[in-house]
Short mmCIF file of C-alpha atoms in Angstrom, two decimals:
data_model
loop_
_atom_site.label_atom_id
_atom_site.label_comp_id
_atom_site.label_asym_id
_atom_site.label_seq_id
_atom_site.Cartn_x
_atom_site.Cartn_y
_atom_site.Cartn_z
CA MET A 1 17.82 137.76 249.61
CA HIS A 2 17.69 137.20 253.35
CA SER A 3 19.06 134.05 254.94
CA PRO A 4 16.42 131.87 256.71
CA PRO A 5 17.53 132.87 260.25
CA LEU A 6 17.39 136.54 259.34
CA THR A 7 13.91 136.17 257.79
CA LYS A 8 12.70 134.33 260.89
CA LEU A 9 14.20 136.98 263.17
CA LYS A 10 12.60 139.78 261.16
CA GLN A 11 9.17 138.12 261.32
CA LEU A 12 9.46 137.54 265.07
CA TRP A 13 10.56 141.14 265.64
CA GLN A 14 7.66 142.54 263.61
CA VAL A 15 5.11 140.41 265.46
CA MET A 16 6.48 141.43 268.86
CA SER A 17 6.73 145.14 268.03
CA SER A 18 3.21 145.31 266.56
CA ARG A 19 1.35 143.05 268.99
CA TYR A 20 3.05 143.99 272.26
CA ARG A 21 4.19 147.54 271.52
CA PRO A 22 3.99 149.11 275.07
CA SER A 23 5.74 146.23 276.87
CA PHE A 24 8.17 145.80 273.99
CA LYS A 25 9.21 149.45 274.14
CA ARG A 26 9.84 149.09 277.86
CA ARG A 27 11.92 145.97 277.18
CA LEU A 28 13.96 147.80 274.56
CA LEU A 29 14.58 150.72 276.95
CA TRP A 30 15.69 148.25 279.64
CA ALA A 31 18.01 146.56 277.12
CA GLN A 32 19.49 149.91 276.07
CA ARG A 33 20.34 150.82 279.65
CA ARG A 34 21.98 147.45 280.30
CA PHE A 35 23.80 147.41 276.97
CA TYR A 36 25.10 150.93 277.62
CA GLN A 37 27.38 149.59 280.37
CA LYS A 38 29.11 147.10 278.05
CA ARG A 39 29.09 148.94 274.76
CA ALA A 40 32.89 149.53 274.71
CA GLU A 41 33.49 145.77 274.62
CA PHE A 42 30.85 145.43 271.88
CA TYR A 43 32.50 148.16 269.79
CA ILE A 44 35.85 146.37 269.94
CA ASP A 45 34.34 142.99 269.05
CA LEU A 46 32.34 144.41 266.15
CA ALA A 47 35.36 146.31 264.80
CA SER A 48 37.48 143.13 264.98
CA GLN A 49 34.86 141.10 263.11
CA ILE A 50 34.54 143.76 260.40
CA GLU A 51 38.32 143.77 259.97
CA ALA A 52 38.65 139.98 259.94
CA GLN A 53 35.80 139.43 257.46
CA PRO A 54 35.88 142.36 255.03
CA GLY A 55 33.50 140.72 252.55
CA GLN A 56 30.63 140.34 255.02
CA THR A 57 27.82 142.87 255.36
CA LEU A 58 27.22 144.51 258.70
CA ALA A 59 23.75 142.91 258.87
CA ILE A 60 25.38 139.47 259.23
CA PHE A 61 27.28 140.55 262.35
CA LEU A 62 24.19 142.14 263.92
CA GLN A 63 22.17 139.03 263.08
CA LYS A 64 24.73 136.85 264.86
CA TYR A 65 24.34 138.78 268.12
CA ALA A 66 20.55 138.92 267.82
CA LEU A 67 20.23 135.15 267.33
CA ARG A 68 22.81 134.17 269.95
CA TYR A 69 21.44 136.41 272.73
CA PRO A 70 17.70 136.80 271.98
CA GLY A 71 16.65 137.61 275.56
CA GLU A 72 19.75 139.54 276.63
CA PRO A 73 20.40 143.29 276.24
CA VAL A 74 22.98 142.96 273.44
CA GLY A 75 20.69 140.66 271.46
CA ILE A 76 17.62 142.87 271.84
CA VAL A 77 19.54 146.01 270.88
CA CYS A 78 21.22 144.33 267.89
CA ALA A 79 17.88 143.01 266.65
CA HIS A 80 16.48 146.53 266.82
CA TRP A 81 19.52 147.87 264.97
CA LEU A 82 19.22 145.13 262.37
CA MET A 83 15.65 146.10 261.50
CA ARG A 84 16.55 149.78 261.42
CA PHE A 85 19.66 149.04 259.32
CA GLU A 86 17.51 147.35 256.67
CA GLU A 87 15.34 150.48 256.51
CA THR A 88 18.11 153.10 256.51
CA ALA A 89 21.12 151.23 255.00
CA ARG A 90 23.34 153.23 257.40
CA PHE A 91 24.57 151.87 260.72
CA SER A 92 24.84 155.36 262.23
CA ARG A 93 21.18 156.02 261.42
CA ALA A 94 20.13 152.64 262.75
CA VAL A 95 21.67 153.32 266.18
CA THR A 96 20.24 156.86 266.48
CA HIS A 97 18.20 157.28 269.72
CA THR A 98 19.79 154.17 271.25
CA LEU A 99 23.32 155.56 271.71
CA PRO A 100 24.50 158.96 273.01
CA PRO A 101 24.39 161.65 270.28
CA GLU A 102 28.13 162.33 270.48
CA GLU A 103 28.86 158.63 269.81
CA VAL A 104 26.42 158.55 266.90
CA THR A 105 28.34 161.52 265.47
CA VAL A 106 31.64 159.62 265.60
CA LEU A 107 30.09 156.55 263.96
CA ALA A 108 28.39 158.67 261.27
CA VAL A 109 31.63 160.44 260.33
CA ALA A 110 33.62 157.18 260.28
CA GLU A 111 30.94 155.46 258.19
CA GLU A 112 30.80 158.38 255.78
CA SER A 113 34.61 158.25 255.52
CA GLY A 114 34.36 154.62 254.42
CA ASP A 115 35.65 152.77 257.50
CA LEU A 116 33.21 152.18 260.34
CA LYS A 117 35.70 150.23 262.43
CA ILE A 118 37.74 153.43 262.95
CA GLY A 119 34.78 155.03 264.69
CA LEU A 120 34.07 151.90 266.72
CA ARG A 121 37.67 151.70 267.93
CA THR A 122 37.86 155.42 268.67
CA LEU A 123 34.81 155.12 270.91
CA ALA A 124 36.00 151.92 272.59
CA THR A 125 39.38 153.47 273.38
CA ASN A 126 37.87 156.57 274.93
CA ILE A 127 34.76 155.27 276.66
CA ASP A 128 36.37 154.30 279.98
CA ALA A 129 37.77 157.78 280.53
CA LEU A 130 34.64 159.44 279.17
CA GLU A 131 32.37 157.36 281.40
CA THR A 132 34.47 158.21 284.44
CA THR A 133 34.08 161.88 283.60
CA LYS A 134 30.36 161.51 283.01
CA HIS A 135 29.91 159.67 286.31
CA LEU A 136 31.71 162.41 288.21
CA PHE A 137 29.77 165.06 286.31
CA LEU A 138 26.48 163.43 287.30
CA LEU A 139 27.75 163.16 290.87
CA ILE A 140 28.30 166.92 290.97
CA ASN A 141 24.82 167.51 289.55
CA ALA A 142 23.26 165.13 292.06
CA SER A 143 25.09 166.75 294.99
CA ALA A 144 23.97 170.21 293.92
CA LEU A 145 20.36 169.15 293.34
CA VAL A 146 20.08 167.25 296.64
CA GLY A 147 21.49 170.22 298.58
CA LEU A 148 19.13 172.63 296.83
CA ALA A 149 16.14 170.33 297.36
CA ILE A 150 16.79 169.93 301.11
CA LEU A 151 17.26 173.66 301.59
CA HIS A 152 14.11 174.56 299.64
CA ILE A 153 12.02 171.99 301.51
CA PHE A 154 13.16 173.46 304.83
CA LEU A 155 12.47 177.02 303.65
CA GLY A 156 9.02 175.91 302.49
CA LEU A 157 8.30 174.42 305.91
CA ILE A 158 9.33 177.67 307.58
CA GLY A 159 7.20 179.84 305.29
CA TYR A 160 4.09 177.70 305.04
CA TRP A 161 3.95 175.72 308.27
CA ILE A 162 6.40 176.39 311.13
CA VAL A 163 6.18 180.20 311.43
CA PRO A 164 2.39 180.38 310.78
CA LYS A 165 1.85 177.63 313.40
CA ILE A 166 3.93 179.46 316.01
CA GLU A 167 2.19 182.79 315.30
CA SER A 168 -1.22 181.13 315.45
CA ALA A 169 -0.44 179.38 318.74
CA MET A 170 0.93 182.51 320.45
CA ASN A 171 -1.82 184.80 319.07
CA LEU A 172 0.11 188.02 319.69
CA ASP A 173 -0.26 191.43 318.12
CA SER A 174 2.55 192.01 315.61
CA ASN A 175 3.51 195.21 317.48
CA LEU A 176 4.74 193.00 320.33
CA TYR A 177 7.06 190.94 318.14
CA GLY A 178 10.75 191.09 319.00
CA PRO A 179 13.45 191.65 316.35
CA ILE A 180 13.90 187.93 315.65
CA ALA A 181 10.16 187.31 315.43
CA GLN A 182 9.74 190.34 313.15
CA THR A 183 12.49 189.03 310.88
CA TYR A 184 10.93 185.56 310.65
CA HIS A 185 7.46 187.05 310.10
CA ILE A 186 8.75 189.09 307.14
CA PHE A 187 10.82 186.14 305.90
CA ALA A 188 7.87 183.70 306.00
CA THR A 189 5.59 186.23 304.32
CA ALA A 190 8.16 186.74 301.55
CA ILE A 191 8.46 182.97 301.05
CA ARG A 192 4.71 182.64 300.61
CA MET A 193 4.62 185.60 298.21
CA VAL A 194 7.56 184.75 295.96
CA GLY A 195 7.93 181.01 296.62
CA PRO A 196 5.85 179.67 293.69
CA GLY A 197 7.42 182.15 291.27
CA TRP A 198 10.90 181.32 292.55
CA LEU A 199 10.33 177.57 292.11
CA ALA A 200 9.02 178.14 288.59
CA LEU A 201 12.11 180.24 287.82
CA LEU A 202 14.37 177.55 289.28
CA VAL A 203 12.75 174.80 287.20
CA ALA A 204 13.02 176.99 284.09
CA ALA A 205 16.71 177.62 284.87
CA LEU A 206 17.37 173.88 285.24
CA ILE A 207 15.60 173.14 281.95
CA TRP A 208 17.44 175.94 280.16
CA GLY A 209 20.74 174.82 281.67
CA SER A 210 20.25 171.25 280.45
CA TRP A 211 19.40 172.52 276.97
CA SER A 212 22.10 175.19 276.83
CA ILE A 213 25.05 172.89 277.52
CA LYS A 214 24.93 171.58 273.95
CA ASN A 215 22.93 174.32 272.23
CA TYR A 216 23.69 177.79 273.60
CA THR A 217 26.35 179.63 271.56
CA GLY A 218 25.65 183.24 272.54
CA HIS A 219 27.82 186.02 273.95
CA TRP A 220 28.15 184.50 277.43
CA ARG A 221 29.04 180.96 276.34
CA ALA A 222 32.82 181.46 276.53
CA TRP A 223 32.46 182.79 280.09
CA LEU A 224 30.24 179.85 281.08
CA ASP A 225 32.72 177.34 279.66
CA GLN A 226 35.50 179.02 281.58
CA HIS A 227 33.85 179.59 284.97
CA VAL A 228 30.88 177.23 285.46
CA ILE A 229 31.82 173.63 286.24
CA PHE A 230 28.90 172.01 284.39
CA TYR A 231 29.82 173.79 281.16
CA SER A 232 33.57 173.34 281.53
CA VAL A 233 33.19 169.58 282.08
CA HIS A 234 31.11 169.32 278.91
CA ARG A 235 33.71 171.40 277.03
CA ASP A 236 36.53 169.09 278.11
CA PHE A 237 34.52 165.95 277.43
CA ALA A 238 33.23 167.03 274.00
CA GLY A 239 36.56 168.61 273.07
CA ALA A 240 38.52 165.43 273.78
CA LEU A 241 36.13 163.27 271.76
CA PHE A 242 36.20 165.84 268.94
CA LEU A 243 40.01 165.81 268.75
CA ALA A 244 40.12 162.01 268.94
CA THR A 245 37.58 161.72 266.13
CA ILE A 246 39.54 164.04 263.84
CA ALA A 247 42.80 162.23 264.63
CA SER A 248 41.27 158.83 263.95
CA ILE A 249 39.67 159.60 260.59
CA THR A 250 42.71 161.50 259.31
CA GLN A 251 45.25 158.80 260.18
CA LYS A 252 43.93 156.31 257.65
CA ILE A 253 46.55 154.47 255.62
CA GLY A 254 47.07 154.97 251.92
CA ALA A 255 45.17 157.00 249.35
CA ARG A 256 41.96 156.97 251.37
CA ALA A 257 43.34 159.29 254.02
CA ILE A 258 41.46 162.58 254.38
CA SER A 259 42.69 165.99 255.44
CA ILE A 260 41.85 167.75 258.69
CA HIS A 261 39.87 170.33 256.71
CA GLU A 262 37.76 167.60 255.12
CA ALA A 263 37.35 165.84 258.47
CA LEU A 264 35.98 169.05 259.99
CA LEU A 265 33.51 169.42 257.13
CA ARG A 266 32.34 165.83 257.62
CA ILE A 267 31.89 166.21 261.39
CA LYS A 268 30.03 169.54 261.24
CA PRO A 269 26.64 168.27 259.91
CA TYR A 270 26.41 165.78 262.79
CA ALA A 271 27.65 168.13 265.52
CA SER A 272 25.63 169.86 268.24
CA PRO A 273 25.12 173.63 267.76
CA TRP A 274 27.89 174.32 270.31
CA LEU A 275 30.40 172.05 268.55
CA ALA A 276 29.30 173.23 265.09
CA ALA A 277 30.01 176.84 266.09
CA HIS A 278 33.55 175.90 267.15
CA ILE A 279 34.11 173.94 263.93
CA LYS A 280 33.02 176.97 261.90
CA ARG A 281 35.55 179.16 263.72
CA ILE A 282 38.31 176.55 263.30
CA LEU A 283 37.63 176.41 259.56
CA LEU A 284 37.81 180.22 259.41
CA ASN A 285 41.13 180.11 261.25
CA PHE A 286 42.49 177.68 258.66
CA GLU A 287 41.29 179.96 255.87
CA GLU A 288 43.07 182.94 257.44
CA MET A 289 46.17 180.88 258.39
CA PRO A 290 46.52 178.01 255.85
CA ASN A 291 49.69 176.70 257.52
CA ALA A 292 48.34 176.95 261.06
CA GLY A 293 48.95 174.16 263.54
CA GLY A 294 47.33 173.84 266.94
CA GLU A 295 46.58 177.58 267.12
CA ALA A 296 43.74 177.06 264.62
CA PHE A 297 41.87 175.28 267.43
CA ALA A 298 42.15 178.27 269.78
CA THR A 299 38.40 178.90 269.76
CA GLY A 300 37.67 178.08 273.38
CA ILE A 301 36.87 174.43 272.67
CA LEU A 302 39.79 173.52 274.94
CA GLN A 303 40.80 175.01 278.26
CA ARG A 304 43.95 177.11 278.18
CA GLU A 305 46.33 174.41 279.45
CA PHE A 306 45.17 171.90 276.84
CA GLN A 307 45.21 174.50 274.07
CA TYR A 308 48.82 175.48 274.76
CA ARG A 309 49.79 171.82 274.91
CA LEU A 310 48.24 171.27 271.47
CA GLN A 311 50.11 174.25 270.03
CA ASP A 312 53.42 173.10 271.50
CA ILE A 313 53.10 169.49 270.31
CA SER A 314 51.97 170.54 266.82
CA GLU A 315 55.28 172.43 266.40
CA TYR A 316 57.23 169.18 266.23
CA GLN A 317 54.56 166.61 265.24
CA LYS A 318 52.00 166.38 262.48
CA LEU A 319 48.78 168.09 263.52
CA ASP A 320 46.68 164.92 263.41
CA SER A 321 49.17 163.16 265.72
CA ALA A 322 49.17 166.17 268.04
CA LEU A 323 45.37 166.11 268.17
CA LEU A 324 45.36 162.45 269.19
CA SER A 325 48.06 163.01 271.81
CA VAL A 326 46.21 165.93 273.39
CA ALA A 327 42.88 164.07 273.28
CA GLN A 328 44.42 161.18 275.21
CA TYR A 329 46.00 163.61 277.68
CA ILE A 330 42.65 165.34 278.28
CA LEU A 331 40.93 162.01 278.88
CA ARG A 332 43.58 161.11 281.47
CA GLU A 333 43.61 164.44 283.28
CA THR A 334 39.97 165.55 283.20
CA PRO A 335 38.62 162.79 285.50
CA LYS A 336 41.26 163.73 288.10
CA ARG A 337 40.25 167.38 287.96
CA ILE A 338 36.57 166.54 288.13
CA GLN A 339 37.19 164.25 291.10
CA ARG A 340 38.77 167.12 293.01
CA THR A 341 35.99 169.49 292.01
CA ALA A 342 33.26 166.98 292.88
CA THR A 343 34.74 166.47 296.34
CA LEU A 344 35.01 170.22 296.93
CA ILE A 345 31.44 170.90 295.76
CA ARG A 346 30.01 167.99 297.73
CA TYR A 347 31.59 169.09 301.01
CA SER A 348 30.90 172.78 300.38
CA LEU A 349 27.23 172.16 299.66
CA SER A 350 26.84 169.82 302.62
CA PHE A 351 28.49 172.30 304.99
CA SER A 352 26.51 175.27 303.63
CA THR A 353 23.19 173.43 303.79
CA VAL A 354 23.77 172.23 307.36
CA ALA A 355 24.99 175.70 308.45
CA ILE A 356 21.95 177.48 306.98
CA MET A 357 19.51 174.95 308.43
CA MET A 358 21.12 175.11 311.87
CA GLY A 359 21.08 178.91 311.74
CA LEU A 360 17.39 178.92 310.84
CA TYR A 361 16.66 176.34 313.54
CA PHE A 362 18.34 178.33 316.31
CA GLY A 363 16.64 181.45 314.97
CA LEU A 364 13.29 179.71 315.42
CA LEU A 365 14.22 178.89 319.02
CA GLY A 366 15.03 182.58 319.55
CA MET A 367 11.68 183.52 317.99
CA ILE A 368 9.82 181.18 320.36
CA ASN A 369 11.65 182.69 323.39
CA GLU A 370 10.73 186.20 322.23
CA PHE A 371 7.10 185.17 321.81
CA GLN A 372 7.04 183.68 325.32
CA ALA A 373 8.52 186.86 326.77
CA SER A 374 6.11 189.06 324.81
CA SER A 375 3.17 186.86 325.85
CA ALA A 376 4.17 187.16 329.51
CA MET A 377 4.48 190.94 329.14
CA GLN A 378 1.05 191.12 327.47
CA ASN A 379 -0.52 189.12 330.32
CA ILE A 380 1.00 191.49 332.88
CA ILE A 381 -0.29 194.54 331.01
CA LEU A 382 -3.79 193.11 330.62
CA SER A 383 -4.08 191.76 334.17
CA PRO A 384 -6.33 193.83 336.54
#
């Protein structure tokens, strides 16, 4: 039976969500974004409360936040979770669509293993490093997209406006065009012919790229993870969280501890297609090499340096301890590597974009000079 505050909260939530659905959804989205920035602190606090009060249900803790902070992000999010928790009876299902999928996976596996606070603490420990990596990753994406956008806008202006305007103003026969003018005429014509198709292909590539990072597992995936920065960052990020999750749920005290093999089986149903494919190969490696250590994880889920480190450490430590050690090392080192890469890409793109635009600009000046010379020549030829 619900306590009076919980019943009151439930009734208020139902009235708000049914009567003011559009504005309420916007408010929930706003709360999610704000809560996202402080979720590590919330994970630690919730884990501590669960540990200190083992007899209490999770709904009581969520209710406390919802009633204390009714108009603040944490209160709005917890109230939403509380209602969902009553429907699903699983915390990991209640938080689905409000937390990143990889974090929901960790919580689901920890909850299924019988100790939610392990998942909460694993996430809280790793979030700072993971968020730094994500921020740098988004910075690289933003730099690349801004550079591409500026360049394509300038090319569009050349093809659809600048060159046609110059040609229309000079009104010369194409036989009188100089080499620069001929080049720009062909270039502008090509832009108008293939431009829409090229933009459609570019948008499709961006959409496929966003989807493929977590879902593509085909023949070229290993090469992409090794050579393309967007894929390699995701590999390092997801690989570190994967190792930390296994280490956390296998280092439980007493008879409730589970094996690495069982941990892998529990993680797999919640994993993305990319991670699930690696788990399948790791399980096959353990079947072929029952006493394998870190070499069982040599599936490409870690870059070579991290993989060798795992194999070396697992020779003198238990595998679960080695997994945790390598996960922490990856989370320390990856942001530094991404910082260097982000700086390199940002300056390279800026320099390349400016160089191309300046080259096209001076080419246009050369085209105008050729047109003026050709126009003068035409006037001389046509004069009586």
